[in-house]
Coordinates of C-alpha atoms and ligand atoms in Angstrom, one line a residue:
M1 CA 36.3 -3.9 -30.1
K2 CA 37.1 -3.7 -26.4
R3 CA 35.3 -5.9 -24.1
A4 CA 34.8 -4.6 -20.5
D5 CA 36.4 -6.3 -17.5
N6 CA 33.0 -7.2 -16.3
F7 CA 32.5 -8.2 -12.6
N8 CA 28.7 -7.6 -12.6
A9 CA 26.9 -9.7 -9.9
G10 CA 24.0 -10.8 -12.2
P11 CA 23.2 -10.6 -14.9
A12 CA 26.8 -11.1 -15.5
A13 CA 29.6 -11.7 -18.0
L14 CA 29.0 -14.2 -20.9
P15 CA 31.7 -15.9 -22.9
L16 CA 32.8 -13.9 -25.9
P17 CA 32.7 -17.0 -28.2
V18 CA 29.1 -17.6 -27.1
L19 CA 28.1 -14.0 -28.0
E20 CA 29.8 -14.3 -31.4
R21 CA 28.0 -17.5 -32.1
I22 CA 24.7 -16.1 -31.2
Q23 CA 25.4 -13.0 -33.4
D24 CA 26.3 -15.4 -36.2
E25 CA 23.2 -17.5 -35.9
L26 CA 20.8 -14.8 -35.1
P27 CA 19.2 -14.1 -38.5
N28 CA 19.3 -17.7 -39.8
Y29 CA 19.5 -20.5 -37.3
G30 CA 20.6 -23.7 -38.8
G31 CA 19.3 -22.8 -42.3
T32 CA 15.8 -22.2 -41.1
G33 CA 15.8 -18.6 -42.3
M34 CA 14.7 -17.6 -38.8
S35 CA 16.2 -16.7 -35.5
V36 CA 15.6 -18.9 -32.5
M37 CA 13.2 -16.2 -31.2
E38 CA 11.0 -16.7 -34.2
F39 CA 10.2 -20.3 -34.4
S40 CA 7.7 -22.5 -32.4
H41 CA 8.6 -24.1 -29.1
R42 CA 6.9 -27.2 -30.6
S43 CA 9.2 -27.3 -33.6
A44 CA 11.8 -30.0 -34.1
E45 CA 14.6 -27.3 -34.2
Y46 CA 13.7 -25.9 -30.8
E47 CA 13.1 -29.3 -29.3
A48 CA 16.7 -30.2 -30.2
I49 CA 18.0 -27.1 -28.5
H50 CA 15.9 -27.7 -25.4
N51 CA 17.1 -31.3 -25.1
D52 CA 20.7 -30.4 -25.8
A53 CA 20.7 -27.9 -23.0
Q54 CA 19.3 -30.6 -20.7
T55 CA 21.7 -33.3 -21.8
R56 CA 24.7 -31.0 -21.4
L57 CA 23.7 -29.9 -17.9
R58 CA 23.2 -33.5 -16.9
R59 CA 26.5 -34.5 -18.2
L60 CA 28.4 -31.5 -16.7
L61 CA 26.8 -31.8 -13.2
G62 CA 26.6 -35.6 -13.2
I63 CA 22.9 -35.5 -12.6
P64 CA 21.8 -39.1 -12.1
D65 CA 18.7 -40.9 -13.4
G66 CA 15.8 -40.3 -11.0
Y67 CA 16.1 -36.6 -11.2
Q68 CA 14.2 -34.2 -13.4
V69 CA 15.9 -31.2 -15.0
L70 CA 13.3 -28.4 -15.5
F71 CA 13.6 -25.1 -17.2
L72 CA 11.2 -22.5 -15.5
Q73 CA 10.6 -18.8 -15.4
G74 CA 10.2 -16.3 -12.6
G75 CA 13.8 -16.4 -11.5
A76 CA 15.0 -17.8 -8.1
S77 CA 12.6 -15.4 -6.5
L78 CA 9.6 -17.4 -7.7
Q79 CA 11.3 -20.6 -6.4
F80 CA 11.3 -19.0 -2.9
A81 CA 7.4 -19.3 -3.1
M82 CA 7.0 -22.3 -5.5
L83 CA 9.1 -24.6 -3.2
P84 CA 7.0 -24.2 -0.1
M85 CA 3.7 -24.1 -2.1
N86 CA 4.7 -27.6 -3.4
F87 CA 6.3 -29.0 -0.3
L88 CA 4.9 -27.3 2.8
K89 CA 1.5 -27.3 4.5
P90 CA 0.2 -25.7 7.7
G91 CA 1.4 -27.8 10.6
E92 CA 4.5 -29.0 8.6
K93 CA 8.0 -27.9 9.4
A94 CA 11.0 -26.9 7.2
L95 CA 14.5 -25.7 8.4
Y96 CA 15.8 -22.5 6.8
V97 CA 19.5 -21.7 7.3
L98 CA 20.0 -18.0 7.1
T99 CA 23.4 -17.2 5.5
G100 CA 22.5 -14.0 3.6
S101 CA 19.8 -11.7 2.2
W102 CA 18.6 -14.3 -0.4
S103 CA 18.1 -17.1 2.3
Q104 CA 16.2 -14.6 4.4
K105 CA 13.9 -13.8 1.4
A106 CA 13.4 -17.5 0.8
A107 CA 12.4 -18.0 4.5
D108 CA 10.0 -15.0 4.4
E109 CA 8.1 -16.6 1.6
A110 CA 8.0 -20.2 3.1
G111 CA 6.7 -18.8 6.4
R112 CA 3.4 -18.1 4.7
Y113 CA 2.9 -21.9 4.0
G114 CA 4.2 -23.8 7.1
E115 CA 6.1 -23.7 10.3
L116 CA 9.8 -22.7 10.0
L117 CA 12.7 -23.6 12.1
I118 CA 15.3 -20.9 11.6
D119 CA 19.1 -21.3 11.9
D120 CA 20.2 -17.7 12.3
W121 CA 23.7 -18.4 13.6
A122 CA 25.3 -16.8 10.5
K123 CA 22.9 -13.9 10.7
Q124 CA 23.8 -13.2 14.3
G125 CA 27.4 -12.8 13.2
G126 CA 26.7 -10.3 10.4
Y127 CA 26.7 -12.9 7.7
R128 CA 30.6 -13.4 7.8
D129 CA 30.6 -17.1 8.3
I130 CA 28.9 -20.3 7.5
P131 CA 27.6 -22.7 10.2
A132 CA 29.9 -25.8 10.8
S133 CA 26.8 -27.9 11.3
I134 CA 23.0 -27.8 11.0
A135 CA 20.2 -29.6 12.6
G136 CA 19.1 -31.3 9.5
D137 CA 18.3 -34.8 10.8
D138 CA 15.0 -34.1 12.5
P139 CA 12.6 -36.7 10.9
S140 CA 9.7 -34.2 11.2
L141 CA 11.3 -31.8 8.8
R142 CA 9.7 -31.7 5.4
Y143 CA 12.9 -30.2 4.0
V144 CA 16.0 -28.1 4.8
H145 CA 16.8 -25.1 2.8
I146 CA 20.3 -23.6 2.2
T147 CA 21.8 -21.0 0.0
S148 CA 25.0 -22.5 -1.3
N149 CA 26.7 -19.2 -2.2
N150 CA 25.8 -15.9 -0.6
T151 CA 26.0 -13.5 -3.5
I152 CA 25.7 -10.3 -1.5
Y153 CA 27.9 -11.0 1.5
G154 CA 30.5 -13.2 -0.4
T155 CA 30.3 -16.3 1.8
Q156 CA 29.9 -19.9 0.5
W157 CA 29.4 -23.3 1.9
R158 CA 32.9 -24.8 1.2
A159 CA 31.6 -28.2 2.0
L160 CA 27.9 -28.7 1.4
P161 CA 26.1 -30.2 4.3
K162 CA 24.5 -33.6 4.3
T163 CA 21.1 -34.1 6.1
T164 CA 18.7 -37.0 6.4
A165 CA 15.9 -34.6 5.8
P166 CA 15.5 -33.7 2.1
L167 CA 18.1 -31.0 1.3
V168 CA 17.1 -28.1 -1.0
A169 CA 19.7 -25.5 -2.2
D170 CA 19.5 -22.2 -3.9
M171 CA 22.6 -22.4 -6.1
S172 CA 21.9 -19.3 -8.2
S173 CA 25.2 -17.9 -7.8
D174 CA 27.5 -20.9 -7.8
I175 CA 25.9 -23.6 -10.0
L176 CA 28.4 -25.2 -12.2
S177 CA 31.2 -23.3 -10.6
R178 CA 32.5 -26.5 -8.8
P179 CA 31.5 -30.2 -8.5
V180 CA 28.4 -31.0 -6.4
Q181 CA 27.1 -34.4 -5.3
V182 CA 23.6 -34.0 -6.8
E183 CA 22.5 -37.2 -4.9
D184 CA 22.8 -35.3 -1.7
F185 CA 20.0 -33.0 -2.7
A186 CA 16.2 -33.4 -3.1
L187 CA 15.9 -30.2 -5.1
I188 CA 18.4 -27.6 -6.5
Y189 CA 17.3 -24.4 -8.1
A190 CA 19.3 -21.6 -9.8
G191 CA 18.5 -18.6 -11.9
A192 CA 20.8 -18.8 -14.9
Q193 CA 22.0 -15.3 -15.1
K194 CA 25.1 -15.6 -13.0
N195 CA 26.9 -18.7 -14.1
I196 CA 25.2 -20.5 -16.9
G197 CA 23.4 -18.1 -19.2
P198 CA 21.2 -15.0 -19.5
S199 CA 18.3 -14.0 -17.3
G200 CA 14.9 -15.5 -18.0
V201 CA 15.4 -19.1 -17.3
T202 CA 15.7 -20.8 -14.0
V203 CA 17.0 -24.4 -13.6
V204 CA 15.3 -26.8 -11.2
I205 CA 16.8 -30.2 -10.5
V206 CA 14.5 -32.3 -8.5
R207 CA 14.5 -36.0 -7.3
D208 CA 11.6 -38.0 -8.4
D209 CA 10.8 -39.5 -5.1
F210 CA 10.6 -36.0 -3.5
L211 CA 8.5 -34.8 -6.3
E212 CA 6.0 -37.6 -5.6
T213 CA 5.5 -36.1 -2.1
A214 CA 4.4 -32.7 -3.5
N215 CA 1.1 -31.0 -2.5
S216 CA -1.7 -31.4 -5.0
D217 CA -3.6 -28.2 -4.1
V218 CA -1.3 -25.9 -6.2
P219 CA -2.1 -23.9 -9.3
T220 CA -1.2 -26.0 -12.4
V221 CA 1.6 -23.7 -13.8
L222 CA 3.2 -23.6 -10.2
K223 CA 3.3 -27.3 -9.8
Y224 CA 6.8 -28.9 -10.5
S225 CA 5.0 -32.0 -11.6
T226 CA 3.3 -30.1 -14.4
H227 CA 6.6 -29.1 -15.9
A228 CA 8.2 -32.5 -15.2
Q229 CA 5.4 -34.3 -17.1
A230 CA 5.7 -31.9 -20.0
N231 CA 9.5 -31.8 -20.3
S232 CA 9.2 -28.1 -19.4
L233 CA 7.1 -27.5 -22.5
Y234 CA 3.8 -27.2 -20.6
N235 CA 3.6 -23.6 -21.9
T236 CA 6.0 -21.4 -23.9
P237 CA 9.4 -21.7 -22.3
P238 CA 11.9 -18.8 -22.6
T239 CA 13.3 -20.3 -25.8
F240 CA 16.0 -17.8 -26.5
A241 CA 17.4 -17.8 -23.0
I242 CA 17.5 -21.7 -23.1
Y243 CA 19.3 -21.5 -26.4
V244 CA 21.9 -19.1 -24.9
M245 CA 22.3 -21.4 -22.0
A246 CA 22.9 -24.4 -24.3
C247 CA 25.5 -22.3 -26.0
V248 CA 27.2 -21.5 -22.7
L249 CA 27.1 -25.2 -21.6
Q250 CA 28.7 -26.2 -25.0
W251 CA 31.4 -23.6 -24.4
V252 CA 32.1 -25.1 -20.9
E253 CA 32.4 -28.5 -22.4
E254 CA 34.7 -27.3 -25.1
T255 CA 37.0 -25.4 -22.6
G256 CA 37.9 -28.2 -20.2
G257 CA 34.5 -29.0 -18.8
L258 CA 33.9 -28.7 -15.0
A259 CA 37.5 -29.4 -14.2
G260 CA 38.6 -26.5 -16.5
I261 CA 36.0 -24.2 -14.8
V262 CA 37.3 -25.2 -11.3
E263 CA 40.9 -24.5 -12.3
R264 CA 40.1 -21.1 -13.6
N265 CA 37.8 -20.2 -10.8
Q266 CA 40.4 -21.1 -8.2
K267 CA 43.0 -19.0 -10.0
K268 CA 40.7 -15.9 -10.1
A269 CA 39.6 -16.1 -6.5
A270 CA 43.2 -16.7 -5.3
A271 CA 44.5 -13.8 -7.2
V272 CA 42.1 -11.3 -5.5
Y273 CA 42.2 -12.9 -2.0
D274 CA 45.9 -13.0 -2.1
V275 CA 46.0 -9.2 -2.4
I276 CA 43.5 -8.8 0.4
D277 CA 45.7 -11.0 2.6
T278 CA 48.8 -9.2 1.7
H279 CA 47.2 -5.8 2.7
P280 CA 45.0 -6.7 5.6
N281 CA 44.9 -3.1 6.9
L282 CA 43.8 -1.6 3.6
Y283 CA 41.5 -4.4 2.3
L284 CA 39.2 -5.5 5.0
G285 CA 37.6 -8.7 3.8
H286 CA 34.0 -9.3 4.9
A287 CA 34.0 -13.1 5.0
E288 CA 35.8 -15.3 7.5
K289 CA 38.6 -17.1 5.5
R290 CA 37.0 -20.4 6.0
A291 CA 33.7 -19.2 4.5
R292 CA 35.1 -17.2 1.6
S293 CA 33.2 -17.4 -1.7
E294 CA 35.0 -18.2 -4.9
M295 CA 32.4 -16.4 -6.8
N296 CA 31.8 -13.0 -5.0
V297 CA 34.7 -11.3 -3.2
T298 CA 33.6 -8.7 -0.7
F299 CA 35.7 -6.2 1.1
R300 CA 35.8 -2.5 2.2
L301 CA 38.5 0.0 2.9
P302 CA 39.2 1.6 6.2
S303 CA 37.3 4.7 5.5
D304 CA 34.4 5.7 3.2
E305 CA 36.8 8.2 1.4
L306 CA 39.2 5.5 0.6
T307 CA 36.4 3.1 -0.6
K308 CA 35.1 5.9 -2.7
S309 CA 38.4 6.7 -4.4
F310 CA 39.1 3.0 -4.9
L311 CA 35.7 2.6 -6.7
A312 CA 36.3 5.8 -8.7
E313 CA 39.8 4.6 -9.9
A314 CA 38.4 1.1 -10.7
T315 CA 35.8 2.6 -12.9
E316 CA 38.3 4.9 -14.5
R317 CA 40.4 1.9 -15.4
G318 CA 37.5 0.2 -17.0
F319 CA 36.5 -2.3 -14.3
V320 CA 32.7 -2.7 -14.3
G321 CA 30.4 -3.8 -11.6
V322 CA 32.7 -3.8 -8.5
K323 CA 30.5 -1.6 -6.2
G324 CA 29.1 -3.5 -3.2
Y325 CA 25.4 -4.3 -2.9
R326 CA 23.4 -1.3 -1.8
T327 CA 22.7 -2.7 1.6
V328 CA 26.2 -3.7 2.4
G329 CA 28.5 -1.1 0.7
G330 CA 32.2 -1.5 0.0
V331 CA 33.4 -3.5 -2.9
R332 CA 32.2 -6.8 -4.5
V333 CA 34.0 -8.5 -7.3
S334 CA 32.0 -11.3 -8.9
L335 CA 34.2 -13.9 -10.6
Y336 CA 31.6 -16.1 -12.3
N337 CA 32.5 -18.9 -14.8
A338 CA 32.6 -16.6 -17.8
V339 CA 34.9 -14.0 -16.3
P340 CA 38.3 -14.5 -17.9
V341 CA 41.3 -15.3 -15.6
E342 CA 43.1 -12.3 -17.2
A343 CA 40.4 -9.9 -16.1
A344 CA 40.8 -11.1 -12.5
L345 CA 44.5 -10.8 -12.7
R346 CA 44.2 -7.3 -14.0
F347 CA 41.9 -6.4 -11.1
A348 CA 44.3 -7.9 -8.6
E349 CA 47.2 -5.9 -10.1
F350 CA 45.1 -2.8 -9.9
M351 CA 44.5 -3.6 -6.2
Q352 CA 48.3 -4.0 -5.7
D353 CA 49.0 -0.8 -7.3
F354 CA 46.3 1.1 -5.3
A355 CA 47.8 -0.4 -2.1
R356 CA 51.3 0.8 -3.1
R357 CA 49.9 4.4 -3.4
N358 CA 47.6 4.3 -0.4
G359 CA 48.9 1.5 1.9
Ligands
LIG401 C1 20.5 -13.4 -7.8 C2 20.0 -14.3 -6.7 C3 18.7 -14.6 -6.5 C4 17.6 -13.7 -7.2 O1 17.4 -14.3 -8.5 P1 16.3 -13.7 -9.5 O2 16.5 -14.6 -10.6 O3 16.5 -12.3 -9.6 O4 14.9 -14.0 -8.7 C5 18.3 -15.6 -5.5 N1 19.2 -16.2 -4.9 C6 20.6 -16.0 -5.0 C7 21.5 -16.8 -4.3 C8 21.0 -15.1 -6.0 O5 22.3 -14.9 -6.1

């Protein structure tokens, strides 16, 4: 069997040992004679999986007491709406820092619920950079919203900001790729399908004292408190997706934990960025160096013809998912946690080779 060198932006690569384990456990999970998809979310077997996923995530991210870990559905896109529904009212203010398309979408939703202050410094510059500071200390702010990694443009907050107003982050594309100080955040949300599992489950980490300030006039299923009180078992959760996520988290713990992830992610990103920096006239990086994402590397070539032939050759050599997002063009290489170091090294080697022939 040949596995693809998979640089998809999301859903994205999963670790082979995890896929093999799922395959092995599929028809008969733990001697039940059923797959995880076939038993009740109220069963002891499922409850153990559910709590295992939570415990591992808490351990890996160092989530302190006083925070809830929720498993929801609807993707990060539902969070764009659920967050302001729960925490913003007409007349109340939130600051949205626009650093890419996803933060723009988050702001578009929040604008329906309250008053927005918009930091569009990065947007004005074509989303190549991350602001050095933000006005997050205004006591009238209900919260400040940032996107920690900008999946489409390939920029990332290298140091996450601290604010006195409650800080909320969309970490969909870099959760568990590096250490974060969870204490600095009132709420973190992330679709699982980039770094920690398959699509279908969205992780929300929320501080209790922030949760206590939530609006009450919200439909039951869209209240964070409903899911917090029910340990994310208010209604049927995406049981299979949560099971796969638990398997991925176990794999992370067995392969060096967060420290192992950090080491591998740095190697992968360095390999690709080094080639960009060695051939700056051929590979035109989108992000300013100080704002480069370790997860999504974006660049274009000097002409559409060269970009096209680069992408065609990459495809021919078996590299999957390296075409840039439709609104941006160029090349995007996503190097999420489950992408093996060797795959990134092979891609960097291909870039070197292409440069020798076209530089
Ligand atoms: C992929 C992505 C989203 C969208 O996630 P869905 O689960 O498809 O709603 C939102 N924000 C960021 C930063 C993303 O990378």
